[in-house]
PDB file of C-alpha atoms in Angstrom:
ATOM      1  CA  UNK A 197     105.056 160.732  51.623  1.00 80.00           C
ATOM      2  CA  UNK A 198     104.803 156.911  51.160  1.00 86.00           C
ATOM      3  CA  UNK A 199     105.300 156.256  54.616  1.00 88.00           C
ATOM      4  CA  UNK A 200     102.981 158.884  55.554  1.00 86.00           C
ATOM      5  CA  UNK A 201     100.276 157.251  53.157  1.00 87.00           C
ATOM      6  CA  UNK A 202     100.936 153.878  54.595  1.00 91.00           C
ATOM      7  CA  UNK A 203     101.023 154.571  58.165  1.00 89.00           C
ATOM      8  CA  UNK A 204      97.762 156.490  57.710  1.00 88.00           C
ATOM      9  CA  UNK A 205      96.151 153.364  56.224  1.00 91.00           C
ATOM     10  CA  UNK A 206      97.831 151.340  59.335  1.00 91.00           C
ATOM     11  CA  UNK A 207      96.707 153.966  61.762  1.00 89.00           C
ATOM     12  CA  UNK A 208      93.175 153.915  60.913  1.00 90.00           C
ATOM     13  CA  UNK A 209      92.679 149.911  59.912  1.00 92.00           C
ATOM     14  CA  UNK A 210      94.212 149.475  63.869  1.00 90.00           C
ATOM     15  CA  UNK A 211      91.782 151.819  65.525  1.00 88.00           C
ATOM     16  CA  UNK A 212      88.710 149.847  63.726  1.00 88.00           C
ATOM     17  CA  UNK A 213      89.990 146.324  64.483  1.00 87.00           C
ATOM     18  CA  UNK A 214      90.160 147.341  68.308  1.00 82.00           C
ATOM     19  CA  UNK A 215      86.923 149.155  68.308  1.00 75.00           C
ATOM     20  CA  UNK A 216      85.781 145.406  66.846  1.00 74.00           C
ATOM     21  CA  UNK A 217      87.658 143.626  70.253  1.00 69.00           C
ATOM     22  CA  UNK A 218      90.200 142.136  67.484  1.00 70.00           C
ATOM     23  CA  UNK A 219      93.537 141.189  69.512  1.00 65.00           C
ATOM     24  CA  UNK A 220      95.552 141.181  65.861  1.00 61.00           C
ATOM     25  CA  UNK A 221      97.129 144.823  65.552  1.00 85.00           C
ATOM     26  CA  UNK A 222      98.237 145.570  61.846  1.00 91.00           C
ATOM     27  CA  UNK A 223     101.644 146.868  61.325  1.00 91.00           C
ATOM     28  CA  UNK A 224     104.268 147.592  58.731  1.00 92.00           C
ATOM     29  CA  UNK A 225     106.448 144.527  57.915  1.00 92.00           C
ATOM     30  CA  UNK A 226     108.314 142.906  55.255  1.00 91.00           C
ATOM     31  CA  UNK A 227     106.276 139.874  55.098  1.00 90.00           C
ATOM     32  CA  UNK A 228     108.822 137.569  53.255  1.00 85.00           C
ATOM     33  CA  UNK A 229     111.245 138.667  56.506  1.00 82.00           C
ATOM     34  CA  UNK A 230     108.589 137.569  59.074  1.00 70.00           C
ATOM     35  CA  UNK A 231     106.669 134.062  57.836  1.00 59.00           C
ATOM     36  CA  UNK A 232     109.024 131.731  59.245  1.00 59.00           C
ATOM     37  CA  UNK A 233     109.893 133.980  62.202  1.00 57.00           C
ATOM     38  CA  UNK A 234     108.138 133.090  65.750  1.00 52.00           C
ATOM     39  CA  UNK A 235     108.267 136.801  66.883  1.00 54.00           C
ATOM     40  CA  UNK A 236     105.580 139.478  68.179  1.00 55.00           C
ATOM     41  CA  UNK A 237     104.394 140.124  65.137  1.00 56.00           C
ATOM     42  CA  UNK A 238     103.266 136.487  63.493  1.00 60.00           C
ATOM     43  CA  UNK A 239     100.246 136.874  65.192  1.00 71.00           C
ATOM     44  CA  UNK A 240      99.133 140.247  63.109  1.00 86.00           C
ATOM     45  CA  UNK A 241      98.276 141.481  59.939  1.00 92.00           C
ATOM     46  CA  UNK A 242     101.591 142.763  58.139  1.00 94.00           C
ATOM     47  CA  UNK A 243     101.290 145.342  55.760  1.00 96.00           C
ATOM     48  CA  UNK A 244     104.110 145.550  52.881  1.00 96.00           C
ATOM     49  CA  UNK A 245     104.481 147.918  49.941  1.00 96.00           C
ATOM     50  CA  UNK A 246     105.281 145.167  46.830  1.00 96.00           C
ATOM     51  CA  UNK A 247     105.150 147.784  44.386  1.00 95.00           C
ATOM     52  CA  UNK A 248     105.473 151.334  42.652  1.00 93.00           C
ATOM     53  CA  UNK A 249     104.286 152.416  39.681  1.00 91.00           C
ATOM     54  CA  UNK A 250     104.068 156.270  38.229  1.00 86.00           C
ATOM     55  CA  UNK A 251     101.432 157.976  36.644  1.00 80.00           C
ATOM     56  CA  UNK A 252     102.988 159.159  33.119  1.00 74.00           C
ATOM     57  CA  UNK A 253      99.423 160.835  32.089  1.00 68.00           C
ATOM     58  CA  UNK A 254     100.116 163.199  34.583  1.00 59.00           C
ATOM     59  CA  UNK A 255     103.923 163.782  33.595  1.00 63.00           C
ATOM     60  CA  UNK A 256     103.022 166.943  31.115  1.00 64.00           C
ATOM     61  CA  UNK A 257     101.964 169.982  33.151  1.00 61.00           C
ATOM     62  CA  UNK A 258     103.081 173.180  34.037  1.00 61.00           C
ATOM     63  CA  UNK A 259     106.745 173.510  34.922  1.00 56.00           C
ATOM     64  CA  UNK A 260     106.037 176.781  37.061  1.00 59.00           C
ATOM     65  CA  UNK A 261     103.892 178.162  39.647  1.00 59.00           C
ATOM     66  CA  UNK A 262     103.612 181.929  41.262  1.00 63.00           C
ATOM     67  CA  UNK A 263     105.126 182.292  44.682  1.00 60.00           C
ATOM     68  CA  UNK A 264     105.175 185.748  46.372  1.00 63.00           C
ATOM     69  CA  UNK A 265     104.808 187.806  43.182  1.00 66.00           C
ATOM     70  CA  UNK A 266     107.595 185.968  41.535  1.00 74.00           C
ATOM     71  CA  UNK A 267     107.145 182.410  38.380  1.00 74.00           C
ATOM     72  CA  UNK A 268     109.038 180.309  40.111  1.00 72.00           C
ATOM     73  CA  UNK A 269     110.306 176.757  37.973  1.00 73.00           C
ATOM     74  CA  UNK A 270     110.630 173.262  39.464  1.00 70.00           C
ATOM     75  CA  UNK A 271     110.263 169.910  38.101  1.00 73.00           C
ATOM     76  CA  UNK A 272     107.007 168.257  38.017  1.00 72.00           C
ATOM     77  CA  UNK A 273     106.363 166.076  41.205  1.00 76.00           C
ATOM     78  CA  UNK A 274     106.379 162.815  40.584  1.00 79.00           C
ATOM     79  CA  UNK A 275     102.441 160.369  40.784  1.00 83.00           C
ATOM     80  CA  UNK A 276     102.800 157.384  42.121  1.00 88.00           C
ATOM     81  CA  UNK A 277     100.452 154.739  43.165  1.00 91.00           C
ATOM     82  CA  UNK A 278     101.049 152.168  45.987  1.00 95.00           C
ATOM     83  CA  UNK A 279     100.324 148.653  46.003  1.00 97.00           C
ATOM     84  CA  UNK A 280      99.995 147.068  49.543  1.00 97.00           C
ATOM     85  CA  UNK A 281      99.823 143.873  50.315  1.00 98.00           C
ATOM     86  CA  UNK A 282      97.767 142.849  53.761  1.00 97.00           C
ATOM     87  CA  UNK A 283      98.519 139.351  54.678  1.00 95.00           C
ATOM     88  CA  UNK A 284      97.314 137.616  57.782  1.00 92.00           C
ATOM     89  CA  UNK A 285     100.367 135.845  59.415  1.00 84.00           C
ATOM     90  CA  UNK A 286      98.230 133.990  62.035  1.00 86.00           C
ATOM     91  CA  UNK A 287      99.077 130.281  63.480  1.00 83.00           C
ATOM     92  CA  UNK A 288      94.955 129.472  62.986  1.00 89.00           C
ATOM     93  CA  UNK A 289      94.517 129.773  59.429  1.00 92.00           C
ATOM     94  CA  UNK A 290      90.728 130.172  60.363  1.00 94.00           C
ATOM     95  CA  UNK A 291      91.622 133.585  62.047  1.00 90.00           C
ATOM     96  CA  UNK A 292      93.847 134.435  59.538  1.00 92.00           C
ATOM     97  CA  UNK A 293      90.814 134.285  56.983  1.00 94.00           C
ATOM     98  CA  UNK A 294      88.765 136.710  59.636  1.00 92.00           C
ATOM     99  CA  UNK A 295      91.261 139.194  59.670  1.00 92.00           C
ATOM    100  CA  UNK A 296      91.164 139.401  55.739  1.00 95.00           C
ATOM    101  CA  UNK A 297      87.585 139.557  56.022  1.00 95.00           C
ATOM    102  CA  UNK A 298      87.753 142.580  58.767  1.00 93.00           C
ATOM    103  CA  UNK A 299      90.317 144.333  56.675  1.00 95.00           C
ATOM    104  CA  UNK A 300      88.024 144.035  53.354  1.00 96.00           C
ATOM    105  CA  UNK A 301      84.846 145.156  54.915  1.00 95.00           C
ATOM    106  CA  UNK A 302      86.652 147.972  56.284  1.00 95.00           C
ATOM    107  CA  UNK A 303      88.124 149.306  53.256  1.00 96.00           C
ATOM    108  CA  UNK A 304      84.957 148.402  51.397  1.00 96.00           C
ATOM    109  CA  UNK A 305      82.639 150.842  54.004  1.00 94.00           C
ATOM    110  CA  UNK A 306      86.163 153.907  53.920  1.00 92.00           C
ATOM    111  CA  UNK A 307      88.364 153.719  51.178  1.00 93.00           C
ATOM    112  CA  UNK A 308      89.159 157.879  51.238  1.00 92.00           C
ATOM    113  CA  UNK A 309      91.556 158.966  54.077  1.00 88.00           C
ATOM    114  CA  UNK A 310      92.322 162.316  54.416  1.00 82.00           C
ATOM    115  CA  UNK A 311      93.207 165.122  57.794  1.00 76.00           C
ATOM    116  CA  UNK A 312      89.282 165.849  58.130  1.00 78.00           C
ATOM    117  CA  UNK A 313      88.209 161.843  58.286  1.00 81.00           C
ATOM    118  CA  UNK A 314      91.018 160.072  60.028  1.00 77.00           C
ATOM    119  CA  UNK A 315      91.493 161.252  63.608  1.00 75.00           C
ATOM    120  CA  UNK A 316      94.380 159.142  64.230  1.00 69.00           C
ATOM    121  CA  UNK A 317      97.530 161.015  62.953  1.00 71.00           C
ATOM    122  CA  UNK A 318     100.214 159.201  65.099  1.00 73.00           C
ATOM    123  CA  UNK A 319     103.434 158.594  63.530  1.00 71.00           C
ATOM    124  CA  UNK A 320     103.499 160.960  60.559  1.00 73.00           C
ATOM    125  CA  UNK A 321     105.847 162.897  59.781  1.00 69.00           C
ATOM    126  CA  UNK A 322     104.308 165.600  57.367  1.00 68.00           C
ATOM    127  CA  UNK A 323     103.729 169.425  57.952  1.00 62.00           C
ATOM    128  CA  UNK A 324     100.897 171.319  58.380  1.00 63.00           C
ATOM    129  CA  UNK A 325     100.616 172.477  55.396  1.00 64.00           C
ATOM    130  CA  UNK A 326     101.494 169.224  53.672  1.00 63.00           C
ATOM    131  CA  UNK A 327      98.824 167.150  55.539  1.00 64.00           C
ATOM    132  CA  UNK A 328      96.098 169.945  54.680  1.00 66.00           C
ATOM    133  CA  UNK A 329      96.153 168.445  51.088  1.00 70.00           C
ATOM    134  CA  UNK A 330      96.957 165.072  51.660  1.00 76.00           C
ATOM    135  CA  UNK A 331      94.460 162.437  50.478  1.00 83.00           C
ATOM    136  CA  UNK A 332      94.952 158.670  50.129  1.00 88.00           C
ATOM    137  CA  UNK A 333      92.415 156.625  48.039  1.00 93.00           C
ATOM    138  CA  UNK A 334      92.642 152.693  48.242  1.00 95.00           C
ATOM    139  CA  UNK A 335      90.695 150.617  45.238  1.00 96.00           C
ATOM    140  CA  UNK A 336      90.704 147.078  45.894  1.00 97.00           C
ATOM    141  CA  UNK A 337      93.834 145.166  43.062  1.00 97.00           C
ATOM    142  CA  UNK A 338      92.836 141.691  42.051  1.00 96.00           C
ATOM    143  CA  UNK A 339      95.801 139.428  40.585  1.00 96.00           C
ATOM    144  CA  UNK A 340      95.603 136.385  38.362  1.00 97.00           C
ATOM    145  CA  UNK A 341      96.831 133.018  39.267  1.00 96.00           C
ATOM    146  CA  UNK A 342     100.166 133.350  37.386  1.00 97.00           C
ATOM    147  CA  UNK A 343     100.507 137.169  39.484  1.00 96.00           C
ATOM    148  CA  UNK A 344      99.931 135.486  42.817  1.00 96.00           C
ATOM    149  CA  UNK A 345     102.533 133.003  42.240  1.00 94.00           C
ATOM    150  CA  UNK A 346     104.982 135.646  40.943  1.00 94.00           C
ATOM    151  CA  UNK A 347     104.064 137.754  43.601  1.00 95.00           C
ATOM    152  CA  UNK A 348     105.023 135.046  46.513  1.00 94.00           C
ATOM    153  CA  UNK A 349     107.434 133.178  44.538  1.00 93.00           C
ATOM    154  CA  UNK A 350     109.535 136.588  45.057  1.00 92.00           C
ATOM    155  CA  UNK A 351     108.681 136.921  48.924  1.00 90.00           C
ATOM    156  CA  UNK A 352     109.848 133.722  49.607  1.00 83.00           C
ATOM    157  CA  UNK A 353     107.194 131.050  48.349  1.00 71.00           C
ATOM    158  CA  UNK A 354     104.978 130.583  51.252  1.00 84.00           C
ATOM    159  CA  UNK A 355     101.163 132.194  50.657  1.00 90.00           C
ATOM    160  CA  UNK A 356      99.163 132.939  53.150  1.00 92.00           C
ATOM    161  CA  UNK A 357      96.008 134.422  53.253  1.00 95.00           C
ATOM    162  CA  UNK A 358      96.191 138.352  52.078  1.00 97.00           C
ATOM    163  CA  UNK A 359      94.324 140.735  50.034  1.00 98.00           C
ATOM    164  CA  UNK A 360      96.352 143.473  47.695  1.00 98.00           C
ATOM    165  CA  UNK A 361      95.027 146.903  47.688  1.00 98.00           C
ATOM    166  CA  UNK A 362      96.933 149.849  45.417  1.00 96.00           C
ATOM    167  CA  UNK A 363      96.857 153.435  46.915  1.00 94.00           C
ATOM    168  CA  UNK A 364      96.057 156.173  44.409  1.00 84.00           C
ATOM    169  CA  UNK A 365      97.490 158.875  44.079  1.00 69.00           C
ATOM    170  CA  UNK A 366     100.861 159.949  46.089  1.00 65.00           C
ATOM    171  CA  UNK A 367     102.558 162.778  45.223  1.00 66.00           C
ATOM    172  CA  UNK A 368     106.363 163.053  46.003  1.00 51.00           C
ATOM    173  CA  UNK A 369     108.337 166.464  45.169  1.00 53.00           C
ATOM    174  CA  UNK A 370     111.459 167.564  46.430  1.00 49.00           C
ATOM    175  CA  UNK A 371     110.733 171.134  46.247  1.00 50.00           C
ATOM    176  CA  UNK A 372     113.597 171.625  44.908  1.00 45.00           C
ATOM    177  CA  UNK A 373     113.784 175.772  43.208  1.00 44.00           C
ATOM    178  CA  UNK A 374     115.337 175.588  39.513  1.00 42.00           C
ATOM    179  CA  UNK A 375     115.304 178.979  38.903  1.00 47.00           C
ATOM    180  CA  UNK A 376     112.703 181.677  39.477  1.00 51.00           C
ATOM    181  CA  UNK A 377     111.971 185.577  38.234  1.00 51.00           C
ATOM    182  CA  UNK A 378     109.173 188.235  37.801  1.00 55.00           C
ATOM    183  CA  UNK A 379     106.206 187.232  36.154  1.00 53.00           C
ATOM    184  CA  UNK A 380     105.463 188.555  32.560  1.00 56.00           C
ATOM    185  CA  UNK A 381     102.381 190.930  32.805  1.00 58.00           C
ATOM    186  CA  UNK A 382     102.984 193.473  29.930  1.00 57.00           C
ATOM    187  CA  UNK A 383     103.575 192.724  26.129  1.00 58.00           C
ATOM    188  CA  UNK A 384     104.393 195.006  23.488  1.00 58.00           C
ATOM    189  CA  UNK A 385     104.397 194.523  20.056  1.00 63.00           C
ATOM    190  CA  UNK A 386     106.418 197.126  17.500  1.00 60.00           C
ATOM    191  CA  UNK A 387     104.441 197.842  14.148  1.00 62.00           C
ATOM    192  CA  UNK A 388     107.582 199.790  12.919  1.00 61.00           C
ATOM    193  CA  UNK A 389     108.893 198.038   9.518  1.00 58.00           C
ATOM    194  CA  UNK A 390     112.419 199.293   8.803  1.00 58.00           C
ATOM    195  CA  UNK A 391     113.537 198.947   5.049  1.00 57.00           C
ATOM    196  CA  UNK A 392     116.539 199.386   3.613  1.00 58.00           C
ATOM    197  CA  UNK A 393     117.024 200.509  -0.022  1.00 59.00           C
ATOM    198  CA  UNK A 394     119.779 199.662  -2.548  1.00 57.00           C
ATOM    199  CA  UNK A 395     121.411 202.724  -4.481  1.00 52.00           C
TER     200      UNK A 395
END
């Protein structure tokens, strides 16, 4: 599912670049891997997930669902938000700042992906019925000074121009059966009182 989210976001970001005549394709990348590297892909906008982080407000829910007549019990999937980091890795750092631009005003004018808006699918790997519900939301994630420097100080010290975006919410569930049974649909209650008397 985090692939799936992120390649979606890819997918579509590529397909409105070209339609713009852009000649910098976006792709998935470990940035700190590919600044120093004169390869294919310093002239495009590499996308890298920098972080994880779970929802715990929606940790306490139901344990059980109803499948074909019977309660079946599984863990609750697990909510996680995204945080991807867009960084232009362009020799003109005048283009890089375009591309940052391009991918801002795109995600400022579509920020909800889902089956029904994004006609380009390619690359994902989820089932029908798993892309029916799928949904990816990106907010826009500002970071202070001190965050920025963290943040590149851990990909290897050299900045270049990038916006951070988190992706809300991703679900991720192995599906994984616990246990399962009939469902309860009858209760009765006795009103007998037995007592017992001392002789």
């Amino acid at each position: 599912m985090i692939f799936d989210a992120t390649q979606l976001v890819v997918n579509q970001l590529n397909a409105h670049l070209k339609g713009t005549g852009t000649d910098s394709p976006v792709t998935l990348g470990n940035i700190s891997q590919l600044i120093e590297e004169t390869t294919s892909d310093s002239k495009k906008v590499i996308v890298t997930l920098v972080n994880l982080e779970e929802e715990a407000a929606l940790k306490n829910g139901p344990h059980h669902r109803i499948k074909d007549g019977k309660v079946v019990y599984e863990n609750r999937p697990v909510q996680v938000y995204l945080y991807l980091l867009f960084s232009a890795n362009l020799a003109n750092y005048s283009d890089s700042l375009k591309r940052i631009g391009s991918v801002i005003e795109f995600f400022q004018g579509k920020n909800v992906f889902t089956v029904r808006n994004s006609p380009h699918l390619d690359g994902l790997t989820l089932s029908p019925e798993e892309l029916g519900g799928f949904r990816v939301t990106l907010e826009l994630f500002s970071l202070t000074f001190e965050q920025i420097n963290h943040l590149w100080g851990s990909l290897g010290g050299k900045q270049v121009p990038f916006v951070l975006y988190r992706v809300r919410l991703v679900t991720l569930t192995a599906k994984e059966i616990l246990s399962s049974g009939p469902p309860i649909t009858d209760v009765s209650l006795s009103t007998k009182t037995s007592y017992t008397y001392a002789s």
